[in-house]
Amino acid sequence: MPASGVSAAAIAARLSAVGLPTRVAEHGRHTSVEAEVPEALTAETWREVLEVVAEADRFGLLATSLNGRTPWAVVRKAVPTTGDVGGPGHQR
């Protein structure tokens, strides 16, 4: 598993430990974690959630009237240090 997957798995495990169901997804350049937040959540648990997602490269909160509140975190996959960093179709 890439380092991003390990970091994302650790974030998901910590969110699960505070009682939030999580989803982890691998993408081309990053691994994402989303959690489902119940209606009632203590301030202490919210602080823990924020501390956990703050360990990611990017994080945020999606809040809608249809889906409730979903904290999310993105951990970037490592970028090659040599070679064609931009990948196919990208010129330096």
mmCIF file of C-alpha atoms in Angstrom, residues 30 53 55-60 72-76:
data_model
loop_
_atom_site.group_PDB
_atom_site.id
_atom_site.type_symbol
_atom_site.label_atom_id
_atom_site.label_comp_id
_atom_site.label_asym_id
_atom_site.label_seq_id
_atom_site.Cartn_x
_atom_site.Cartn_y
_atom_site.Cartn_z
ATOM 1 C CA HIS A 30 -4.416 11.018 -3.791
ATOM 2 C CA VAL A 53 -8.438 15.485 9.434
ATOM 3 C CA GLU A 55 -3.166 15.585 9.573
ATOM 4 C CA ALA A 56 -4.076 15.301 5.879
ATOM 5 C CA ASP A 57 -2.684 17.389 3.026
ATOM 6 C CA ARG A 58 -6.139 18.914 2.485
ATOM 7 C CA PHE A 59 -9.335 18.684 4.506
ATOM 8 C CA GLY A 60 -12.733 20.247 4.799
ATOM 9 C CA TRP A 72 -13.215 14.857 4.364
ATOM 10 C CA ALA A 73 -9.449 14.507 4.118
ATOM 11 C CA VAL A 74 -7.087 14.063 1.172
ATOM 12 C CA VAL A 75 -3.593 12.587 1.385
ATOM 13 C CA ARG A 76 -1.504 13.172 -1.746
#
